[in-house]
Amino acid sequence: MMMYSKLVSLYEDMQSTPKRLLKTYYLSEFLKKVEIEDLDNLINLIRGKVFSEQDKEKLGVSSKLIVKAISISTGMSLREVEDEWRRTGDLGLVAENLVGKKKQVTLFSTKLSVKKVFDNLRRLPLVEGLGSVEKKLNLIAELLTSAKPLEAKYIVRTVLEEMRVGVGDGSIRDAFVWAWFDKEIGLTYDKEANNIVFDEDKRDVYNEYVALVERAYNMLNEFREVAKLCKQGKKALGRVGIKINKPLKVMLAQKVEGIDEGFKKVGRPARIEYKYDGFRMQIHKVGDKVTLFTRRLENVTTQFPEIIDYVKKNVSGKEFIIDGEAVGFDKKTGEYMPFQKISQRIRRKYDIKKLSEKLPVELNVFDILYYQGKSLIEEPLENRLEKLRKILKETPKKIILAKGIITEDDKTAEKFYKDSLNAGEEGVIMKRLDGPYKPGNRVGGWVKIKPVMESLDVVVTGAEWGEGKRSSWLTSFKIGIIDEAGELLEIGKVGTGIKELESEGAVTFERMTELLKPLIIEEHGKEVIVRAEVVIEVNYEEIQKSTNYSSGFALRFPRVARLREDRGVDDASTIFMVEEFFKKQKR
Ligand code: AMP
């Protein structure tokens, strides 16, 4: 059983350097010593999480509760804890400092194990009902009482889900390769030069292992599962296949400028389809059970009862996984509606039936990944479409195949693109006809063409309370994008485009405040820092170079276009995209 102090040393090591490779090295050295039984708990904690994205539970502990827990465990008054919080602005540091000051000698306190920390934290969302606040408080205070100062800091940061050790998902994937396949690759890390060194010419072998780990991750979407497979070896890792009811990452499209560039990327002839503006939906069916996942792989089965019904009635087969886009339409005119009008359906927990009648969706199916026990993702798109046609009974305004053509001709393709825009769609997606379905991949044979300047999906990392009659709302937002390792980079601030009053589909200050308030982790006067969870789509006039923000870029005249409640931090726009858009606009 691993002691928590060991994990804390890892956090400290990783936090001590901004160098990505060095962080990866620390992590890989740590992982080499971990027993397989410990991996489950550890992998999540290393990522600064107690629950992973697919777990239904959410931690949801407020800063207030933590202040109380620190007070109880250190014997300091609430005032003293709050003063220290104001002084340092960081509850993790508060815990570290105050536990350090604690007078009573804790000779008899037991040493904390990783398991104990994990178990207590995991129980937090499970306590419910009368006295639940008290019970939560005890679970945290118990840990803090046994903790050394540094341990206390990381316990608090874990509970707040704000680790600040700066290890992104990309580094974690690399660390798996370094830790468990270093012998096969002959890999060593040169600390002096901050460089990785391979035996002879093993770079290809290294890339092969990275791809293998990535593939397994895209199929399973659970780092802890992938870690266990790596530990078992290459064979186990390579055997990973599709599992029904376990969502796999969706395939994505790369942006191109026009039909011509599109053909260059995907070849001729190509499949060209309408690009619908709705929710991505990955649908799994086994027997009578239908399960719906969003692009972020959140389970939204209960929110869309009509889709369950359409799939059961109109798609034949006992077991399958299909992929498509659910698009809202106006009940009276039958016209499609933009995404923001129906976005509320994703989060809705009550009156679901009513809402589904008011804001109905049509499912536009464009792919099939699995059928009757057999994975189809390696099959060419052409064959997958053929299969879909055979098993799907099209019923307009319920379930249809995404509208598309197969052509090698520029003119026909251009006309289809125009038709799509005239029909009110966003543009088209061009797909390589003989291409496989590549989970999680943006450069795997699909490209998108849209006439409008590409917007950015940015993560809100902070905000400011408004003035005067807006003082109860957060009104100005700090925004960020992500780097290749999933770390956040600032790109500026945005406040315009948000409405004061509710109108259908509009982003309002009220809604933003409602979403962000529970995520506040620090307050400095009018400014707050929030846990990075909320994603908004922004338009802008231009991307400019800037030294003010850590991304190295800023947006000229940014405007909030819509809330992307279907997206999470890892769906945010990347620095790579911003660099591409920057280059393109200069041309
Ligand atoms: P974007 O979100 O701009 O990267 O565009 C990719 C998204 O377009 C996908 O994730 C789908 O949700 C959506 N989409 C709409 N129509 C299609 C289609 N025919 N094929 C694939 N994706 C589509």
Coordinates of C-alpha atoms and ligand atoms in Angstrom, one line a residue:
M1 CA 0.0 0.0 0.0
M2 CA 1.5 3.3 -1.0
M3 CA 1.9 6.2 1.4
Y4 CA 0.3 9.5 0.4
S5 CA 3.6 11.3 1.1
K6 CA 5.1 9.5 -1.9
L7 CA 2.4 10.8 -4.2
V8 CA 2.9 14.3 -2.7
S9 CA 6.6 14.2 -3.6
L10 CA 5.6 13.4 -7.1
Y11 CA 3.3 16.4 -7.2
E12 CA 6.0 18.6 -5.8
D13 CA 8.5 17.4 -8.4
M14 CA 6.1 18.0 -11.2
Q15 CA 5.2 21.4 -9.9
S16 CA 8.8 22.4 -9.5
T17 CA 9.4 22.6 -13.3
P18 CA 7.7 24.1 -16.3
K19 CA 9.5 21.6 -18.5
R20 CA 7.1 19.2 -20.0
L21 CA 9.6 16.5 -20.6
L22 CA 11.0 16.7 -17.1
K23 CA 7.5 16.4 -15.7
T24 CA 6.9 13.3 -17.9
Y25 CA 10.2 11.9 -16.6
Y26 CA 9.2 12.3 -13.0
L27 CA 5.9 10.8 -13.6
S28 CA 7.3 7.8 -15.5
E29 CA 9.9 7.1 -12.8
F30 CA 7.1 7.1 -10.3
L31 CA 4.9 4.8 -12.3
K32 CA 7.6 2.3 -12.7
K33 CA 7.4 1.6 -8.9
V34 CA 3.6 1.4 -8.7
E35 CA 1.9 -2.0 -8.1
I36 CA -0.9 -2.9 -10.5
E37 CA -3.4 -2.9 -7.6
D38 CA -2.6 0.7 -6.8
L39 CA -3.0 2.0 -10.3
D40 CA -6.8 2.5 -10.1
N41 CA -6.7 5.0 -7.3
L42 CA -3.4 6.6 -8.3
I43 CA -4.0 7.4 -11.9
N44 CA -7.0 9.6 -11.1
L45 CA -5.3 11.3 -8.2
I46 CA -2.2 12.1 -10.4
R47 CA -4.6 13.7 -12.8
G48 CA -6.0 15.7 -9.9
K49 CA -9.3 13.9 -10.0
V50 CA -11.2 11.6 -7.7
F51 CA -13.7 10.6 -10.4
S52 CA -12.9 10.4 -14.0
E53 CA -15.0 11.9 -16.8
Q54 CA -17.1 8.8 -17.2
D55 CA -18.0 8.3 -13.6
K56 CA -21.4 9.6 -12.7
E57 CA -20.4 11.1 -9.4
K58 CA -19.2 14.6 -9.1
L59 CA -17.2 15.9 -6.1
G60 CA -19.0 19.2 -5.7
V61 CA -17.3 20.5 -2.5
S62 CA -17.6 24.2 -1.9
S63 CA -14.7 26.4 -0.7
K64 CA -16.8 27.2 2.4
L65 CA -16.8 23.6 3.5
I66 CA -13.1 23.4 3.1
V67 CA -12.6 26.5 5.2
K68 CA -14.6 24.8 7.9
A69 CA -12.6 21.6 7.6
I70 CA -9.3 23.4 7.9
S71 CA -10.7 25.2 11.0
I72 CA -11.7 22.0 12.7
S73 CA -8.6 20.1 11.9
T74 CA -6.2 22.9 12.9
G75 CA -8.0 24.3 15.9
M76 CA -8.0 27.8 14.2
S77 CA -11.1 29.9 14.2
L78 CA -13.0 30.4 11.0
R79 CA -11.9 34.1 11.0
E80 CA -8.2 33.1 11.2
V81 CA -8.6 30.6 8.3
E82 CA -10.5 33.3 6.2
D83 CA -7.8 35.9 7.0
E84 CA -5.1 33.5 5.8
W85 CA -7.2 32.8 2.7
R86 CA -7.5 36.5 1.9
R87 CA -3.7 36.9 2.5
T88 CA -2.6 34.0 0.2
G89 CA -5.6 33.7 -2.1
D90 CA -5.1 30.0 -2.2
L91 CA -6.9 27.5 0.0
G92 CA -4.2 24.9 -0.6
L93 CA -1.6 27.1 0.9
V94 CA -3.9 28.0 3.7
A95 CA -4.1 24.4 4.6
E96 CA -0.4 23.9 4.3
N97 CA 0.5 26.9 6.5
L98 CA -2.1 26.3 9.2
V99 CA -1.5 22.6 9.5
G100 CA 2.2 23.6 9.9
K101 CA 1.3 26.0 12.7
K102 CA -0.9 23.5 14.5
K103 CA 0.2 23.4 18.1
Q104 CA -1.0 20.1 19.4
V105 CA 1.6 17.4 18.8
T106 CA 0.1 14.7 16.7
L107 CA 2.3 11.9 17.9
F108 CA -0.4 9.4 17.6
S109 CA -1.8 10.3 14.3
T110 CA -1.5 7.6 11.7
K111 CA 0.4 8.0 8.4
L112 CA -1.9 8.7 5.5
S113 CA -2.0 6.1 2.7
V114 CA -3.1 6.9 -0.8
K115 CA -6.0 4.5 -0.3
K116 CA -7.2 6.3 2.8
V117 CA -7.2 9.6 1.0
F118 CA -8.9 8.2 -2.1
D119 CA -11.5 6.3 0.0
N120 CA -12.5 9.3 2.0
L121 CA -12.8 11.6 -1.0
R122 CA -14.7 9.1 -3.0
R123 CA -17.3 8.9 -0.3
L124 CA -18.0 12.6 -0.4
P125 CA -20.7 12.6 -3.1
L126 CA -22.3 9.5 -1.6
V127 CA -23.3 11.0 1.7
E128 CA -26.8 12.4 1.4
G129 CA -29.7 13.7 3.4
L130 CA -29.9 14.8 7.0
G131 CA -26.5 15.7 8.4
S132 CA -24.7 15.1 5.1
V133 CA -22.8 18.4 5.3
E134 CA -21.5 17.4 8.7
K135 CA -20.5 14.0 7.4
K136 CA -18.7 15.5 4.4
L137 CA -16.9 17.9 6.8
N138 CA -15.7 15.0 8.9
L139 CA -14.4 13.1 5.9
I140 CA -12.2 16.0 4.9
A141 CA -11.3 17.1 8.4
E142 CA -10.2 13.5 9.3
L143 CA -7.7 13.6 6.4
L144 CA -6.4 17.0 7.2
T145 CA -5.9 16.1 10.9
S146 CA -3.6 13.2 10.0
A147 CA -1.9 15.2 7.2
K148 CA 1.5 16.8 7.2
P149 CA 1.5 20.4 5.9
L150 CA 2.4 19.5 2.2
E151 CA -0.1 16.6 2.3
A152 CA -2.8 19.0 3.5
K153 CA -2.1 21.3 0.6
Y154 CA -2.7 18.6 -2.0
I155 CA -5.7 17.1 -0.3
V156 CA -7.3 20.5 -0.4
R157 CA -6.3 21.1 -4.0
T158 CA -7.7 17.7 -5.0
V159 CA -11.0 18.4 -3.3
L160 CA -11.2 21.7 -5.1
E161 CA -10.2 19.9 -8.3
E162 CA -7.5 22.5 -8.9
M163 CA -4.1 20.7 -8.7
R164 CA -1.8 23.3 -10.4
V165 CA 1.0 20.7 -11.0
G166 CA 0.6 21.3 -14.7
V167 CA 0.6 17.8 -16.0
G168 CA -1.7 17.4 -19.0
D169 CA -3.2 14.3 -20.6
G170 CA -0.6 14.3 -23.3
S171 CA 2.2 14.1 -20.8
I172 CA 0.4 11.3 -19.0
R173 CA 0.2 9.3 -22.2
D174 CA 3.9 9.8 -22.9
A175 CA 4.8 8.8 -19.3
F176 CA 3.0 5.5 -19.8
V177 CA 5.2 4.7 -22.7
W178 CA 8.4 5.9 -20.8
A179 CA 7.5 3.9 -17.7
W180 CA 6.4 0.6 -19.2
F181 CA 8.0 0.3 -22.6
D182 CA 11.4 2.0 -22.1
K183 CA 13.3 -1.2 -22.5
E184 CA 11.7 -2.0 -25.9
I185 CA 12.5 1.4 -27.1
G186 CA 15.8 1.8 -25.4
L187 CA 14.7 5.2 -24.1
T188 CA 16.5 7.3 -21.6
Y189 CA 15.9 10.9 -20.5
D190 CA 18.8 13.2 -20.4
K191 CA 18.1 15.5 -17.5
E192 CA 20.9 18.0 -18.3
A193 CA 19.9 18.5 -21.9
N194 CA 16.1 18.1 -21.2
N195 CA 16.0 15.6 -24.1
I196 CA 14.9 12.1 -24.7
V197 CA 17.5 9.7 -26.1
F198 CA 16.8 6.5 -28.0
D199 CA 18.8 3.5 -28.8
E200 CA 20.2 3.6 -32.4
D201 CA 17.2 4.4 -34.5
K202 CA 14.3 3.6 -32.3
R203 CA 12.2 6.8 -32.8
D204 CA 9.8 4.9 -35.0
V205 CA 9.4 2.2 -32.3
Y206 CA 8.7 5.0 -29.8
N207 CA 6.1 6.6 -32.1
E208 CA 4.5 3.2 -32.5
Y209 CA 4.1 2.8 -28.8
V210 CA 2.7 6.3 -28.4
A211 CA 0.2 5.5 -31.1
L212 CA -0.7 2.2 -29.4
V213 CA -1.3 4.0 -26.0
E214 CA -3.3 6.7 -27.7
R215 CA -5.4 4.2 -29.6
A216 CA -6.2 2.3 -26.4
Y217 CA -7.1 5.6 -24.7
N218 CA -9.4 6.6 -27.6
M219 CA -11.2 3.3 -27.3
L220 CA -11.5 3.2 -23.5
N221 CA -11.4 6.8 -22.4
E222 CA -10.1 5.8 -19.0
F223 CA -6.4 6.4 -18.2
R224 CA -6.6 3.9 -15.3
E225 CA -7.7 1.1 -17.7
V226 CA -5.0 2.0 -20.2
A227 CA -2.4 2.1 -17.4
K228 CA -3.3 -1.4 -16.3
L229 CA -3.0 -2.7 -19.9
C230 CA 0.4 -1.0 -20.4
K231 CA 1.6 -2.7 -17.2
Q232 CA 0.5 -6.0 -18.6
G233 CA 2.4 -5.4 -21.8
K234 CA 2.2 -4.7 -25.5
K235 CA 0.0 -7.7 -26.3
A236 CA -2.7 -6.7 -23.8
L237 CA -2.6 -3.1 -25.0
G238 CA -2.9 -4.1 -28.7
R239 CA -5.9 -6.3 -28.0
V240 CA -8.1 -3.5 -26.9
G241 CA -11.3 -3.5 -28.9
I242 CA -14.6 -1.8 -29.0
K243 CA -16.9 -2.6 -26.0
I244 CA -20.5 -2.0 -26.3
N245 CA -21.9 0.6 -23.8
K246 CA -18.4 2.0 -23.4
P247 CA -18.2 5.1 -25.5
L248 CA -15.2 5.6 -27.7
K249 CA -13.9 9.0 -28.7
V250 CA -15.7 10.4 -31.7
M251 CA -13.9 11.1 -35.0
L252 CA -13.5 14.8 -35.8
A253 CA -12.9 16.9 -38.8
Q254 CA -10.1 19.3 -39.7
K255 CA -10.9 22.6 -41.2
V256 CA -10.1 23.4 -44.8
E257 CA -10.7 26.5 -46.9
G258 CA -12.8 25.1 -49.7
I259 CA -13.9 22.2 -51.9
D260 CA -10.6 22.1 -53.8
E261 CA -8.5 21.8 -50.6
G262 CA -11.0 19.3 -49.4
F263 CA -10.5 17.0 -52.3
K264 CA -6.7 17.3 -51.9
K265 CA -7.1 16.1 -48.3
V266 CA -9.5 13.3 -48.7
G267 CA -9.0 12.2 -52.3
R268 CA -11.5 11.7 -55.2
P269 CA -14.2 10.6 -55.3
A270 CA -15.3 11.7 -51.8
R271 CA -18.4 11.5 -49.7
I272 CA -19.8 15.0 -49.0
E273 CA -22.4 15.5 -46.4
Y274 CA -24.4 18.3 -44.9
K275 CA -22.7 19.6 -41.8
Y276 CA -25.6 19.8 -39.3
D277 CA -25.6 22.2 -36.4
G278 CA -26.7 20.1 -33.5
F279 CA -25.4 17.6 -30.9
R280 CA -23.1 14.8 -31.7
M281 CA -24.6 11.6 -30.6
Q282 CA -23.0 8.2 -30.2
I283 CA -25.6 5.6 -29.8
H284 CA -25.1 2.1 -28.4
K285 CA -27.8 -0.6 -28.5
V286 CA -27.7 -4.0 -26.9
G287 CA -31.0 -5.9 -26.9
D288 CA -33.6 -3.6 -25.6
K289 CA -31.2 -1.1 -24.1
V290 CA -30.2 2.0 -25.9
T291 CA -27.6 4.4 -24.5
L292 CA -26.7 7.9 -25.8
F293 CA -23.4 9.6 -25.4
T294 CA -22.4 13.2 -26.3
R295 CA -19.2 14.2 -28.0
R296 CA -17.7 14.5 -24.5
L297 CA -19.0 11.0 -23.9
E298 CA -21.4 12.0 -21.2
N299 CA -24.3 9.7 -20.9
V300 CA -27.5 11.7 -21.9
T301 CA -29.8 8.7 -22.4
T302 CA -32.6 10.1 -20.1
Q303 CA -32.6 13.5 -21.8
F304 CA -33.6 12.3 -25.2
P305 CA -36.4 9.8 -24.9
E306 CA -37.6 10.3 -28.5
I307 CA -34.2 9.2 -29.9
I308 CA -34.4 6.0 -28.0
D309 CA -37.7 5.3 -29.5
Y310 CA -36.6 6.1 -33.1
V311 CA -33.5 3.9 -32.8
K312 CA -35.5 1.0 -31.4
K313 CA -38.2 1.3 -34.1
N314 CA -36.1 2.2 -37.2
V315 CA -32.8 0.5 -36.9
S316 CA -32.6 -3.2 -37.1
G317 CA -30.1 -5.3 -35.3
K318 CA -29.6 -6.6 -31.8
E319 CA -26.3 -4.9 -31.1
F320 CA -24.7 -1.9 -32.7
I321 CA -23.1 1.5 -32.3
I322 CA -24.0 4.3 -34.6
D323 CA -22.9 7.9 -34.9
G324 CA -24.8 11.0 -35.8
E325 CA -26.0 14.5 -35.1
A326 CA -29.2 15.3 -33.3
V327 CA -30.6 18.5 -34.9
G328 CA -33.4 20.7 -33.5
F329 CA -36.3 21.7 -35.7
D330 CA -39.2 24.1 -35.5
K331 CA -42.4 22.1 -34.9
K332 CA -44.5 24.4 -37.0
T333 CA -42.3 25.1 -40.0
G334 CA -40.2 22.0 -39.9
E335 CA -37.1 24.1 -40.4
Y336 CA -33.9 23.2 -38.7
M337 CA -32.8 25.4 -35.7
P338 CA -29.3 26.3 -34.7
F339 CA -27.7 24.4 -31.9
Q340 CA -28.1 27.1 -29.2
K341 CA -31.9 26.9 -29.4
I342 CA -31.9 23.3 -28.2
S343 CA -28.7 23.3 -26.1
Q344 CA -30.7 23.3 -22.9
R345 CA -31.8 19.8 -23.6
I346 CA -28.4 18.4 -22.6
R347 CA -28.5 19.4 -19.0
R348 CA -32.2 19.2 -18.4
K349 CA -33.1 16.9 -15.5
Y350 CA -36.9 17.6 -15.1
D351 CA -39.9 18.0 -17.4
I352 CA -38.0 16.1 -20.0
K353 CA -41.0 14.9 -21.9
K354 CA -42.5 18.4 -22.2
L355 CA -39.2 19.8 -23.4
S356 CA -38.8 17.1 -26.0
E357 CA -42.2 18.0 -27.3
K358 CA -41.4 21.7 -27.3
L359 CA -37.9 21.3 -28.8
P360 CA -37.9 18.1 -30.8
V361 CA -34.8 16.7 -32.6
E362 CA -34.2 14.7 -35.7
L363 CA -31.4 12.2 -35.7
N364 CA -29.1 12.4 -38.7
V365 CA -27.0 9.3 -38.8
F366 CA -23.7 9.3 -40.6
D367 CA -21.7 6.3 -39.4
I368 CA -21.7 2.9 -37.9
L369 CA -18.9 1.6 -35.8
Y370 CA -20.0 -1.8 -34.6
Y371 CA -22.6 -4.4 -35.6
Q372 CA -23.6 -7.7 -34.1
G373 CA -20.4 -8.4 -32.3
K374 CA -18.1 -7.1 -35.0
S375 CA -16.1 -3.8 -35.1
L376 CA -16.5 -1.9 -38.3
I377 CA -14.1 0.9 -37.7
E378 CA -11.3 -0.5 -39.8
E379 CA -13.7 -1.0 -42.7
P380 CA -13.8 1.7 -45.5
L381 CA -16.4 4.4 -45.1
E382 CA -18.1 3.1 -48.2
N383 CA -18.9 -0.2 -46.6
R384 CA -20.0 1.3 -43.4
L385 CA -22.5 3.5 -45.3
E386 CA -23.7 0.5 -47.2
K387 CA -24.4 -1.3 -43.9
L388 CA -26.3 1.8 -42.5
R389 CA -28.5 1.9 -45.6
K390 CA -29.4 -1.7 -45.1
I391 CA -30.4 -1.4 -41.4
L392 CA -31.9 2.0 -41.1
K393 CA -35.5 2.8 -42.1
E394 CA -35.5 6.5 -42.8
T395 CA -38.4 8.6 -41.3
P396 CA -38.1 12.3 -41.8
K397 CA -38.2 14.5 -38.6
K398 CA -37.3 11.3 -36.7
I399 CA -34.3 9.5 -38.0
I400 CA -32.6 9.8 -41.3
L401 CA -29.3 9.3 -43.0
A402 CA -27.2 12.4 -43.1
K403 CA -27.8 14.0 -46.5
G404 CA -24.8 13.4 -48.8
I405 CA -23.4 12.5 -52.2
I406 CA -20.4 10.8 -53.6
T407 CA -18.6 12.7 -56.3
E408 CA -15.3 13.4 -57.8
D409 CA -16.4 16.6 -59.6
D410 CA -15.7 20.1 -58.2
K411 CA -18.8 21.6 -59.7
T412 CA -21.1 19.0 -58.3
A413 CA -19.4 19.3 -54.9
E414 CA -19.6 23.2 -55.0
K415 CA -23.3 23.0 -55.8
F416 CA -23.9 20.5 -52.9
Y417 CA -22.1 22.9 -50.6
K418 CA -24.4 25.8 -51.7
D419 CA -27.4 23.6 -51.3
S420 CA -26.4 22.8 -47.8
L421 CA -26.0 26.5 -46.9
N422 CA -29.3 27.3 -48.6
A423 CA -30.9 24.7 -46.4
G424 CA -29.6 26.6 -43.4
E425 CA -26.8 24.2 -42.5
E426 CA -23.4 25.2 -41.4
G427 CA -21.4 23.9 -44.4
V428 CA -20.3 20.4 -45.4
I429 CA -18.1 17.6 -44.2
M430 CA -16.0 15.8 -46.9
K431 CA -14.9 12.3 -46.1
R432 CA -12.4 9.9 -47.5
L433 CA -14.4 7.1 -49.1
D434 CA -12.0 4.3 -48.3
G435 CA -11.1 5.8 -44.9
P436 CA -11.5 3.9 -41.5
Y437 CA -13.2 5.5 -38.5
K438 CA -10.5 6.9 -36.4
P439 CA -11.7 7.5 -32.8
G440 CA -10.5 10.8 -31.4
N441 CA -8.8 11.9 -34.6
R442 CA -8.9 15.2 -36.3
V443 CA -6.6 14.4 -39.1
G444 CA -8.0 11.0 -40.1
G445 CA -9.9 11.6 -43.3
W446 CA -12.7 14.0 -42.5
V447 CA -12.5 17.7 -43.3
K448 CA -15.1 20.5 -42.7
I449 CA -15.9 23.5 -44.8
K450 CA -17.7 26.5 -43.4
P451 CA -18.1 29.9 -45.0
V452 CA -17.8 31.9 -41.8
M453 CA -14.6 32.7 -40.0
E454 CA -13.8 29.9 -37.7
S455 CA -14.9 30.6 -34.2
L456 CA -13.0 29.4 -31.1
D457 CA -14.2 27.3 -28.3
V458 CA -12.6 28.8 -25.2
V459 CA -12.6 27.8 -21.6
V460 CA -13.6 30.4 -19.0
T461 CA -10.9 30.6 -16.3
G462 CA -11.9 33.7 -14.4
A463 CA -14.5 36.5 -14.3
E464 CA -15.3 39.9 -12.8
W465 CA -18.3 40.9 -10.8
G466 CA -20.3 43.7 -12.6
E467 CA -21.0 47.2 -11.5
G468 CA -24.2 48.9 -10.4
K469 CA -27.3 47.0 -11.3
R470 CA -25.1 44.2 -12.7
S471 CA -23.3 43.7 -9.4
S472 CA -24.9 40.3 -8.7
W473 CA -23.6 39.0 -12.1
L474 CA -20.3 37.9 -13.4
T475 CA -19.9 40.1 -16.5
S476 CA -16.4 39.9 -17.9
F477 CA -14.7 36.6 -18.6
K478 CA -11.1 35.5 -18.8
I479 CA -10.7 32.9 -21.5
G480 CA -8.2 30.3 -22.5
I481 CA -7.3 27.6 -25.1
I482 CA -5.3 24.5 -24.6
D483 CA -1.8 23.2 -25.6
E484 CA -1.0 19.8 -27.0
A485 CA -0.7 18.4 -23.5
G486 CA -4.1 19.8 -22.5
E487 CA -2.8 22.6 -20.4
L488 CA -4.6 26.0 -20.4
L489 CA -3.2 29.0 -22.1
E490 CA -4.7 32.5 -21.7
I491 CA -5.9 34.2 -24.8
G492 CA -7.7 37.2 -23.4
K493 CA -11.0 38.5 -22.0
V494 CA -14.5 38.7 -23.4
G495 CA -17.7 40.4 -22.2
T496 CA -19.6 41.5 -25.2
G497 CA -22.2 39.3 -26.9
I498 CA -23.9 38.4 -23.7
K499 CA -27.5 39.5 -23.1
E500 CA -29.0 40.9 -20.0
L501 CA -32.3 39.3 -20.5
E502 CA -33.3 35.8 -21.4
S503 CA -34.4 35.2 -24.9
E504 CA -34.4 31.8 -26.6
G505 CA -30.9 30.4 -26.9
A506 CA -29.2 33.6 -25.8
V507 CA -26.2 33.5 -23.4
T508 CA -27.2 35.7 -20.4
F509 CA -25.2 37.1 -17.5
E510 CA -27.6 35.2 -15.3
R511 CA -26.8 31.9 -16.8
M512 CA -23.1 32.5 -16.9
T513 CA -23.2 33.5 -13.2
E514 CA -25.3 30.4 -12.4
L515 CA -22.7 28.1 -14.1
L516 CA -19.6 29.8 -12.8
K517 CA -20.5 30.7 -9.2
P518 CA -20.1 27.2 -7.9
L519 CA -16.7 26.9 -9.6
I520 CA -15.1 29.9 -7.9
I521 CA -11.9 28.9 -6.2
E522 CA -10.4 32.3 -5.5
E523 CA -11.7 35.9 -5.1
H524 CA -9.6 39.0 -5.2
G525 CA -11.9 42.0 -4.9
K526 CA -14.1 42.0 -7.9
E527 CA -12.1 39.4 -9.7
V528 CA -12.6 35.7 -9.3
I529 CA -10.8 32.6 -10.5
V530 CA -12.9 29.7 -11.5
R531 CA -12.3 26.0 -12.0
A532 CA -11.9 25.5 -15.8
E533 CA -15.1 23.7 -16.9
V534 CA -17.3 26.1 -18.8
V535 CA -16.7 26.3 -22.6
I536 CA -18.1 29.2 -24.7
E537 CA -17.8 29.8 -28.4
V538 CA -16.4 33.2 -29.4
N539 CA -16.2 35.0 -32.7
Y540 CA -13.6 37.7 -33.3
E541 CA -12.4 40.1 -36.0
E542 CA -8.8 38.9 -36.0
I543 CA -6.2 36.9 -34.2
Q544 CA -3.2 39.0 -33.1
K545 CA 0.2 38.2 -31.6
S546 CA 0.4 39.3 -28.1
T547 CA 2.8 39.2 -25.2
N548 CA 0.0 39.8 -22.7
Y549 CA -1.3 36.3 -22.6
S550 CA 0.5 33.0 -22.2
S551 CA -0.8 31.6 -25.5
G552 CA 1.2 34.4 -27.3
F553 CA -2.1 35.5 -29.0
A554 CA -5.0 37.8 -28.4
L555 CA -8.4 38.2 -30.1
R556 CA -9.4 41.5 -31.6
F557 CA -13.1 42.3 -30.8
P558 CA -14.1 39.0 -29.3
R559 CA -17.8 38.3 -28.9
V560 CA -19.5 35.5 -27.1
A561 CA -21.5 33.5 -29.7
R562 CA -22.9 30.8 -27.6
L563 CA -22.5 28.5 -24.6
R564 CA -21.2 25.1 -25.5
E565 CA -22.7 23.0 -22.8
D566 CA -21.9 19.9 -24.9
R567 CA -18.1 20.6 -24.7
G568 CA -15.5 20.3 -22.0
V569 CA -12.0 21.6 -21.5
D570 CA -10.4 18.9 -23.7
D571 CA -12.7 19.9 -26.6
A572 CA -11.5 23.5 -26.4
S573 CA -9.6 25.0 -29.4
T574 CA -5.9 24.3 -29.3
I575 CA -2.9 26.5 -29.8
F576 CA -2.2 24.5 -32.9
M577 CA -5.6 25.7 -34.4
V578 CA -5.0 29.3 -33.3
E579 CA -1.6 29.3 -35.0
E580 CA -3.2 27.8 -38.2
F581 CA -6.0 30.4 -38.2
F582 CA -3.4 33.1 -37.6
K583 CA -1.3 32.0 -40.6
K584 CA -4.4 31.6 -42.8
Q585 CA -5.7 35.1 -42.1
K586 CA -2.3 36.6 -43.0
R587 CA -2.5 35.0 -46.5
Ligands
AMP1 P1 -16.7 21.1 -35.5 O1 -17.5 21.0 -34.2 O2 -16.8 22.5 -36.1 O3 -15.3 20.6 -35.4 O4 -17.3 20.1 -36.6 C1 -17.4 18.8 -36.4 C2 -18.8 18.4 -35.9 O5 -19.7 18.5 -36.9 C3 -18.9 16.9 -35.5 O6 -18.4 16.7 -34.2 C4 -20.4 16.7 -35.6 O7 -21.0 16.9 -34.3 C5 -20.9 17.7 -36.6 N1 -21.4 17.2 -37.8 C6 -22.5 17.7 -38.4 N2 -22.8 17.0 -39.5 C7 -21.9 16.0 -39.6 C8 -21.6 15.0 -40.6 N3 -22.4 14.8 -41.7 N4 -20.6 14.2 -40.4 C9 -19.8 14.3 -39.3 N5 -19.9 15.3 -38.4 C10 -21.0 16.1 -38.5

